[in-house]
Amino acid sequence: MRNAQHIGASGVLIADDTCLCSDKVCMANSEDDEDACQVSEPIMSDDGSGADISIPSFLMFKMDSERIIEEVKSNRPVQVEMAWSLPNPDDRVEYDLYTSPTDSISKSFIQSFKQLAVALGGRAYFTPHMYIFDGIKSQCHGSDGESHCHTLCTNNGRYAIYASNLSLRRQELDTLLTLSSILSYRYCATDPDGDLERGISGADVVTESLRRICIWNHYGAPNGIGEIWWDYVIEFEQRCAASDYFSDTACIQEVYHRAQVDGDMVERCMTDSGGTIADGANTKLDFELNAQTDRGVVILPTTFVNTAAIHGALTPSNVFNAVCAGFADGTAPESCNTCSSCKDTIFCVGQGYCKANDSSGGPAESGVSGHAFATSMLIVIGCFSTLGAWYYKRTKDELRDHVRGIMAEYMPLDDNEGDLGNPMDFSNNGDATTSLMMGPDSI
């Protein structure tokens, strides 16, 4: 994409070279082995370095792209139209966010989007998803009895304690129990601080992810808004995000209290779903694994609006505008009609009008009101009028002085020629009908 943009391309079409397994026509016309087909649609994702790319791009299915390739090879012109739209089937929008408790990009978004989520109300249904890794598919489950991922994973403990083991010395039993805890690797997450021996572990991230899932199921799932879920995540980030407090029970209890979360209910939800220690599956974490696989999520954070992936920077304005675009025509809530075109969406939702270029008729705080404009124009006109009057008077005085100077040059040299009087009298009385050649008798 970047290379194409540098050579002047207006857009890029990327041709897929593998059929979807569900595309029977493509499979029938393809010479590839059936095992080579794709189970799901390929995902085009930004690797984090695409901020300087401004041209659009499309990924085309193999069957569609082959038609264009054939035309190009035949030296025939091809015209392609690129168009974007969001599915907007009805008056209710569903949007999802795939994130993680340690995802740095989505932290600032969550801190500021709560107000917008509440403004959208029940007309927009939000669902947060916690991104985790499948420890079995990631080969964290070592066949040689060793954990290949150390403290990154939870669940599916590798070792069990049988009755015959009770004869072991206490030290050996403690060691075996420790190994059982370490070799729990069904659900995994990356180590946020890069240190497997200390700090926040991947297992801690999975546990916090499960906690947030349970909080959402109880406080957010019924209405799709979940103010208490937003409050918990914001409070946790402010108080417990540091490595010393991330898994600290006292800190988490304090966050429960401040966000008005029923901690006992959340802990029961975590245990009833399978927990993070037991040798077995966790139903809620399995649901998250299946959801991210079905959607093809491969990078964090990822946002979907009406099942369509939203690309670009994760900002409150971008997500809010995408949600507003997902409503059927004429069904968007008032907050969308008022604020979807504003640069500072958060300000608009809070105040009810845009800061600048206000399209709702409200006061434009950073613009110029009609009263201020009229006052300014009157002041400018007054200044120019005063300056013009002063300049006119000055010019008139200079002209009069100039005429007086000219008249002084015609002062008579001989008194016998008649007394013409003081030649300056002409300029003083300003009578344009009096001739210089006339004597005093004529006057």
Coordinates of C-alpha atoms in Angstrom, one line a residue:
M1 CA 0.0 0.0 0.0
R2 CA 2.7 2.5 0.9
N3 CA 4.8 1.7 -2.2
A4 CA 1.7 2.1 -4.4
Q5 CA 0.9 5.4 -2.8
H6 CA 4.4 6.7 -3.3
I7 CA 4.3 6.0 -7.1
G8 CA 1.0 7.9 -7.3
A9 CA -1.7 5.2 -7.1
S10 CA -5.2 6.4 -6.3
G11 CA -6.2 3.1 -4.8
V12 CA -5.1 -0.6 -4.6
L13 CA -7.0 -3.8 -5.4
I14 CA -5.5 -6.9 -3.8
A15 CA -6.3 -10.2 -5.5
D16 CA -6.7 -13.2 -3.2
D17 CA -5.1 -16.3 -4.7
T18 CA -7.0 -18.9 -2.6
C19 CA -10.6 -19.9 -2.7
L20 CA -13.0 -19.9 0.2
C21 CA -13.9 -23.4 1.2
S22 CA -17.6 -22.3 1.1
D23 CA -17.3 -20.9 -2.5
K24 CA -18.2 -24.0 -4.4
V25 CA -17.9 -22.3 -7.8
C26 CA -14.4 -21.2 -7.1
M27 CA -13.5 -24.6 -5.8
A28 CA -14.9 -26.3 -8.9
N29 CA -12.9 -24.0 -11.2
S30 CA -9.7 -24.1 -9.2
E31 CA -6.9 -26.5 -9.7
D32 CA -5.7 -26.1 -6.2
D33 CA -6.0 -28.9 -3.7
E34 CA -9.2 -28.8 -1.5
D35 CA -7.0 -28.7 1.6
A36 CA -5.6 -25.4 0.4
C37 CA -8.9 -23.5 0.6
Q38 CA -9.6 -20.8 3.3
V39 CA -12.1 -21.6 6.0
S40 CA -12.9 -17.9 6.6
E41 CA -12.4 -14.6 4.7
P42 CA -8.9 -13.2 4.9
I43 CA -8.4 -10.1 7.1
M44 CA -6.7 -7.0 6.0
S45 CA -5.2 -5.4 9.1
D46 CA -3.0 -2.4 9.9
D47 CA 0.3 -3.6 11.5
G48 CA 0.5 -0.3 13.4
S49 CA 2.6 1.5 10.8
G50 CA -0.1 2.6 8.4
A51 CA -0.9 6.0 9.7
D52 CA 0.7 7.7 6.7
I53 CA -1.3 5.7 4.1
S54 CA -4.3 7.7 2.8
I55 CA -5.3 5.8 -0.4
P56 CA -8.1 3.2 -0.2
S57 CA -7.7 -0.5 -0.8
F58 CA -9.9 -3.5 -1.4
L59 CA -9.2 -7.2 -1.0
M60 CA -11.1 -9.1 -3.8
F61 CA -12.1 -12.8 -3.7
K62 CA -10.3 -15.0 -6.1
M63 CA -13.2 -15.5 -8.6
D64 CA -13.8 -11.7 -8.8
S65 CA -10.1 -10.8 -9.2
E66 CA -9.5 -13.4 -11.9
R67 CA -12.0 -11.6 -14.2
I68 CA -10.2 -8.3 -13.8
I69 CA -6.8 -10.0 -14.3
E70 CA -8.0 -11.6 -17.5
E71 CA -9.2 -8.3 -18.9
V72 CA -5.9 -6.6 -18.1
K73 CA -3.9 -9.4 -19.7
S74 CA -6.0 -9.0 -22.8
N75 CA -5.0 -5.3 -22.9
R76 CA -8.6 -4.1 -22.4
P77 CA -9.4 -1.2 -20.1
V78 CA -10.9 -1.9 -16.8
Q79 CA -12.9 0.5 -14.7
V80 CA -13.6 -0.3 -11.1
E81 CA -15.7 1.7 -8.6
M82 CA -14.8 1.7 -4.9
A83 CA -17.7 2.3 -2.6
W84 CA -18.0 2.0 1.2
S85 CA -21.1 1.6 3.3
L86 CA -22.2 0.1 6.6
P87 CA -25.0 -2.3 7.0
N88 CA -28.0 -0.3 8.3
P89 CA -30.9 -2.7 8.4
D90 CA -33.0 -1.1 11.1
D91 CA -33.2 1.4 13.9
R92 CA -30.8 -0.5 16.2
V93 CA -27.0 -0.7 15.9
E94 CA -24.8 -3.4 17.4
Y95 CA -21.2 -2.7 17.9
D96 CA -18.4 -4.7 19.4
L97 CA -14.9 -4.0 20.7
Y98 CA -12.2 -6.6 20.9
T99 CA -9.6 -5.6 23.5
S100 CA -7.6 -6.7 26.5
P101 CA -7.1 -5.4 30.0
T102 CA -3.5 -4.4 29.1
D103 CA -4.1 -3.1 25.6
S104 CA -2.6 0.4 25.7
I105 CA -4.5 1.7 22.6
S106 CA -8.0 1.0 23.8
K107 CA -7.3 2.3 27.3
S108 CA -7.7 6.0 26.4
F109 CA -10.8 5.1 24.2
I110 CA -12.5 3.4 27.2
Q111 CA -11.7 6.3 29.4
S112 CA -13.6 8.7 27.2
F113 CA -16.3 6.8 25.4
K114 CA -18.6 6.0 28.3
Q115 CA -20.4 9.4 27.9
L116 CA -21.0 8.6 24.2
A117 CA -22.2 5.1 24.9
V118 CA -24.7 6.4 27.4
A119 CA -25.9 9.1 25.0
L120 CA -26.6 6.5 22.3
G121 CA -28.8 4.7 24.9
G122 CA -30.6 1.5 24.2
R123 CA -30.7 2.3 20.4
A124 CA -27.1 1.0 20.2
Y125 CA -26.1 -2.3 21.8
F126 CA -22.4 -2.5 22.8
T127 CA -20.6 -5.7 23.5
P128 CA -17.0 -5.8 24.8
H129 CA -14.9 -8.9 24.0
M130 CA -11.8 -9.9 25.8
Y131 CA -9.1 -11.2 23.4
I132 CA -7.2 -14.3 24.6
F133 CA -5.2 -17.1 23.0
D134 CA -6.0 -20.7 22.7
G135 CA -3.2 -22.4 24.6
I136 CA -3.7 -25.8 22.9
K137 CA -3.6 -24.3 19.4
S138 CA -0.6 -22.2 20.4
Q139 CA 1.2 -25.4 21.5
C140 CA 1.6 -24.3 25.0
H141 CA 0.5 -27.7 26.0
G142 CA 3.8 -29.6 25.8
S143 CA 3.7 -33.3 25.1
D144 CA 6.8 -33.8 27.1
G145 CA 5.2 -32.7 30.3
E146 CA 6.6 -29.2 30.3
S147 CA 4.9 -25.9 29.9
H148 CA 6.1 -24.1 26.8
C149 CA 4.4 -20.9 27.8
H150 CA 5.3 -20.8 31.5
T151 CA 3.0 -18.3 33.4
L152 CA 1.1 -17.1 30.3
C153 CA -1.9 -19.5 30.5
T154 CA -4.7 -20.8 32.8
N155 CA -6.9 -23.9 33.1
N156 CA -6.4 -27.5 32.0
G157 CA -3.8 -28.3 34.7
R158 CA -1.4 -31.0 33.5
Y159 CA -1.0 -32.9 36.7
A160 CA -3.5 -34.4 39.2
I161 CA -3.1 -35.7 42.7
Y162 CA -4.1 -39.3 43.2
A163 CA -4.6 -41.2 46.6
S164 CA -1.3 -43.1 46.1
N165 CA 0.5 -39.8 46.1
L166 CA -0.5 -39.0 49.7
S167 CA 2.6 -40.9 50.9
L168 CA 4.8 -38.2 49.4
R169 CA 6.7 -36.0 51.7
R170 CA 5.2 -32.6 52.3
Q171 CA 7.9 -30.8 50.2
E172 CA 7.3 -33.1 47.2
L173 CA 3.6 -32.6 47.5
D174 CA 4.0 -28.8 47.5
T175 CA 6.3 -29.0 44.5
L176 CA 3.7 -31.1 42.6
L177 CA 0.9 -28.7 43.4
T178 CA 3.1 -25.8 42.2
L179 CA 3.8 -27.6 38.9
S180 CA 0.1 -28.2 38.5
S181 CA -0.6 -24.5 38.9
I182 CA 2.2 -23.5 36.5
L183 CA 1.3 -26.0 33.8
S184 CA -2.3 -24.6 33.4
Y185 CA -2.4 -23.5 29.9
R186 CA -5.7 -23.8 28.2
Y187 CA -6.3 -20.0 27.9
C188 CA -3.4 -17.7 27.4
A189 CA -2.4 -14.0 27.1
T190 CA 0.8 -12.2 26.3
D191 CA 2.9 -11.0 29.2
P192 CA 2.4 -7.2 29.2
D193 CA 5.7 -6.4 30.9
G194 CA 7.8 -9.0 29.1
D195 CA 9.0 -10.6 32.3
L196 CA 7.8 -14.2 33.0
E197 CA 9.2 -14.2 36.5
R198 CA 7.7 -11.1 38.0
G199 CA 5.1 -8.4 37.3
I200 CA 1.9 -9.0 35.5
S201 CA 1.7 -12.5 33.9
G202 CA -0.4 -13.7 31.0
A203 CA -2.5 -15.7 33.5
D204 CA -3.3 -12.5 35.4
V205 CA -4.5 -10.9 32.2
V206 CA -6.8 -13.9 31.5
T207 CA -8.2 -13.8 35.0
E208 CA -9.0 -10.1 34.7
S209 CA -10.5 -10.7 31.3
L210 CA -12.9 -13.3 32.8
R211 CA -13.8 -10.8 35.6
R212 CA -14.7 -8.1 33.1
I213 CA -16.8 -10.6 31.0
C214 CA -18.8 -11.5 34.1
I215 CA -19.3 -7.9 35.1
W216 CA -20.6 -7.1 31.6
N217 CA -22.9 -10.2 31.5
H218 CA -24.6 -9.0 34.7
Y219 CA -24.5 -5.2 34.3
G220 CA -24.2 -4.6 30.5
A221 CA -25.8 -7.4 28.6
P222 CA -29.4 -6.6 29.6
N223 CA -29.4 -3.2 28.0
G224 CA -26.2 -2.9 25.9
I225 CA -25.1 0.2 27.7
G226 CA -23.5 -1.1 30.9
E227 CA -22.6 2.1 32.8
I228 CA -21.3 0.1 35.7
W229 CA -19.0 -1.9 33.5
W230 CA -17.5 1.3 32.1
D231 CA -17.1 2.6 35.7
Y232 CA -15.3 -0.6 36.8
V233 CA -12.8 -0.5 33.9
I234 CA -12.1 3.2 34.4
E235 CA -11.6 2.7 38.1
F236 CA -9.4 -0.3 37.6
E237 CA -7.2 1.6 35.2
Q238 CA -6.8 4.4 37.7
R239 CA -6.1 2.2 40.7
C240 CA -5.0 -1.3 39.9
A241 CA -3.3 -1.1 36.4
A242 CA 0.2 -1.1 37.9
S243 CA 2.0 -4.4 38.2
D244 CA 2.0 -4.3 42.0
Y245 CA -1.8 -4.1 42.2
F246 CA -3.1 -5.8 39.0
S247 CA -4.0 -9.0 40.7
D248 CA -4.2 -7.6 44.3
T249 CA -7.4 -8.7 45.9
A250 CA -7.7 -5.6 48.2
C251 CA -7.3 -3.3 45.2
I252 CA -9.9 -5.2 43.2
Q253 CA -12.3 -5.1 46.1
E254 CA -11.8 -1.3 46.3
V255 CA -12.7 -1.0 42.6
Y256 CA -15.8 -3.1 43.1
H257 CA -16.9 -0.8 45.9
R258 CA -16.3 2.4 43.9
A259 CA -17.9 1.1 40.8
Q260 CA -20.8 -0.3 42.8
V261 CA -20.2 -3.8 41.5
D262 CA -21.4 -6.9 43.5
G263 CA -18.1 -8.6 44.0
D264 CA -19.5 -11.8 45.3
M265 CA -21.7 -12.1 42.3
V266 CA -18.8 -11.6 40.0
E267 CA -16.6 -14.2 41.8
R268 CA -19.5 -16.7 41.6
C269 CA -19.8 -16.1 37.9
M270 CA -16.1 -16.7 37.4
T271 CA -16.2 -19.9 39.4
D272 CA -19.4 -21.2 37.9
S273 CA -18.1 -20.7 34.3
G274 CA -15.1 -23.0 35.1
G275 CA -12.7 -20.7 36.9
T276 CA -9.1 -20.3 35.9
I277 CA -7.5 -23.0 38.0
A278 CA -9.6 -26.1 37.5
D279 CA -8.7 -28.9 35.1
G280 CA -11.4 -28.2 32.5
A281 CA -12.9 -25.7 30.1
N282 CA -14.3 -22.3 31.0
T283 CA -17.5 -21.7 29.1
K284 CA -17.2 -17.9 29.0
L285 CA -13.6 -18.0 27.8
D286 CA -14.5 -20.6 25.2
F287 CA -17.2 -18.3 24.0
E288 CA -14.7 -15.5 23.5
L289 CA -12.3 -17.8 21.6
N290 CA -15.0 -18.9 19.3
A291 CA -16.3 -15.3 18.8
Q292 CA -12.8 -14.0 17.8
T293 CA -12.3 -16.9 15.5
D294 CA -15.6 -16.4 13.7
R295 CA -15.0 -12.7 13.2
G296 CA -11.4 -13.3 12.2
V297 CA -9.9 -11.0 14.8
V298 CA -6.1 -11.0 14.6
I299 CA -5.1 -7.6 15.9
L300 CA -6.1 -5.4 18.9
P301 CA -8.1 -3.4 19.2
T302 CA -10.7 -4.2 16.6
T303 CA -14.1 -2.7 16.4
F304 CA -17.2 -4.0 14.5
V305 CA -20.4 -2.0 13.7
N306 CA -23.3 -4.2 12.5
T307 CA -20.7 -7.0 11.8
A308 CA -18.6 -4.7 9.6
A309 CA -15.0 -4.1 10.7
I310 CA -14.1 -0.5 11.3
H311 CA -10.5 0.4 10.3
G312 CA -8.5 3.4 11.3
A313 CA -7.7 5.0 14.6
L314 CA -9.7 3.9 17.6
T315 CA -11.1 7.3 18.7
P316 CA -14.4 8.2 20.3
S317 CA -15.4 10.3 17.3
N318 CA -14.6 7.6 14.7
V319 CA -16.6 4.9 16.6
F320 CA -19.5 7.3 17.4
N321 CA -19.7 8.3 13.7
A322 CA -19.6 4.7 12.6
V323 CA -22.4 3.7 15.0
C324 CA -24.5 6.7 13.8
A325 CA -24.0 5.6 10.2
G326 CA -25.3 2.1 11.0
F327 CA -28.9 3.3 11.7
A328 CA -31.5 3.1 8.9
D329 CA -32.3 6.4 7.3
G330 CA -34.4 8.6 9.6
T331 CA -34.0 6.4 12.7
A332 CA -30.7 7.8 14.2
P333 CA -31.0 9.2 17.8
E334 CA -30.9 12.9 18.4
S335 CA -27.3 12.7 19.6
C336 CA -26.2 11.4 16.2
N337 CA -28.2 14.1 14.3
T338 CA -26.6 16.8 16.4
C339 CA -23.0 15.6 16.9
S340 CA -22.0 13.2 14.2
S341 CA -20.4 16.0 12.1
C342 CA -18.6 17.6 15.0
K343 CA -14.8 17.4 15.5
D344 CA -15.1 17.3 19.3
T345 CA -17.9 14.8 19.7
I346 CA -17.5 14.5 23.4
F347 CA -18.0 18.2 23.9
C348 CA -21.1 18.2 21.6
V349 CA -22.7 15.2 23.4
G350 CA -22.1 16.9 26.8
Q351 CA -23.2 20.4 25.8
G352 CA -25.7 19.7 23.0
Y353 CA -24.0 21.6 20.3
C354 CA -20.7 21.7 18.3
K355 CA -17.8 23.8 19.2
A356 CA -17.3 25.0 15.7
N357 CA -19.3 24.8 12.4
D358 CA -22.4 24.1 14.5
S359 CA -25.0 22.6 12.2
S360 CA -27.7 22.4 15.0
G361 CA -28.2 26.1 15.4
G362 CA -26.7 26.3 18.8
P363 CA -23.9 28.7 19.9
A364 CA -20.6 28.0 18.2
E365 CA -18.2 28.5 21.0
S366 CA -15.0 28.7 18.9
G367 CA -16.7 30.5 16.0
V368 CA -17.9 34.2 15.7
S369 CA -21.5 35.0 16.6
G370 CA -23.6 37.4 14.5
H371 CA -23.7 40.0 17.2
A372 CA -19.9 40.0 17.6
F373 CA -19.4 40.1 13.8
A374 CA -21.8 43.2 13.5
T375 CA -20.1 45.0 16.4
S376 CA -16.7 44.3 14.9
M377 CA -17.8 45.6 11.5
L378 CA -19.2 48.8 13.1
I379 CA -15.9 49.4 14.9
V380 CA -13.9 48.9 11.7
I381 CA -16.2 51.2 9.7
G382 CA -16.0 53.9 12.4
C383 CA -12.2 53.7 12.4
F384 CA -12.0 54.0 8.6
S385 CA -14.5 56.9 8.6
T386 CA -12.4 58.8 11.2
L387 CA -9.2 58.1 9.3
G388 CA -10.8 59.3 6.1
A389 CA -12.1 62.6 7.6
W390 CA -8.7 63.3 9.1
Y391 CA -7.0 62.6 5.8
Y392 CA -9.5 64.8 3.9
K393 CA -8.9 67.7 6.3
R394 CA -5.1 67.3 6.1
T395 CA -5.2 67.3 2.3
K396 CA -7.4 70.4 2.2
D397 CA -5.0 72.3 4.5
E398 CA -2.0 71.2 2.5
L399 CA -3.7 72.4 -0.7
R400 CA -4.5 75.8 0.8
D401 CA -0.9 76.3 2.0
H402 CA 0.3 75.4 -1.5
V403 CA -2.0 78.0 -3.1
R404 CA -0.8 80.6 -0.6
G405 CA 2.7 79.9 -1.6
I406 CA 2.0 80.3 -5.3
M407 CA 0.1 83.6 -4.7
A408 CA 3.1 85.0 -2.8
E409 CA 5.2 84.6 -5.9
Y410 CA 3.0 87.1 -7.7
M411 CA 3.7 90.0 -5.2
P412 CA 4.1 93.3 -7.3
L413 CA 7.6 94.6 -7.8
D414 CA 6.5 98.3 -8.5
D415 CA 4.1 100.3 -6.4
N416 CA 3.2 102.4 -9.4
E417 CA 1.4 99.6 -11.0
G418 CA -1.3 100.1 -8.5
D419 CA -1.9 98.9 -5.1
L420 CA -3.2 95.4 -5.5
G421 CA -3.3 95.0 -1.7
N422 CA -2.0 92.1 0.1
P423 CA -1.9 89.2 -2.4
M424 CA -2.5 86.8 0.5
D425 CA -5.9 88.4 0.9
F426 CA -7.2 86.4 -2.1
S427 CA -6.3 83.1 -0.6
N428 CA -7.6 84.2 2.8
N429 CA -11.1 85.2 1.6
G430 CA -11.4 82.2 -0.7
D431 CA -13.4 84.1 -3.3
A432 CA -12.8 82.3 -6.6
T433 CA -14.5 85.1 -8.6
T434 CA -11.9 87.8 -7.7
S435 CA -9.2 88.3 -10.3
L436 CA -5.6 89.0 -9.4
M437 CA -5.4 91.5 -12.2
M438 CA -8.0 93.8 -10.8
G439 CA -7.1 96.8 -8.7
P440 CA -8.6 98.0 -5.5
D441 CA -11.1 100.2 -7.4
S442 CA -12.5 97.2 -9.2
I443 CA -13.1 95.4 -5.9

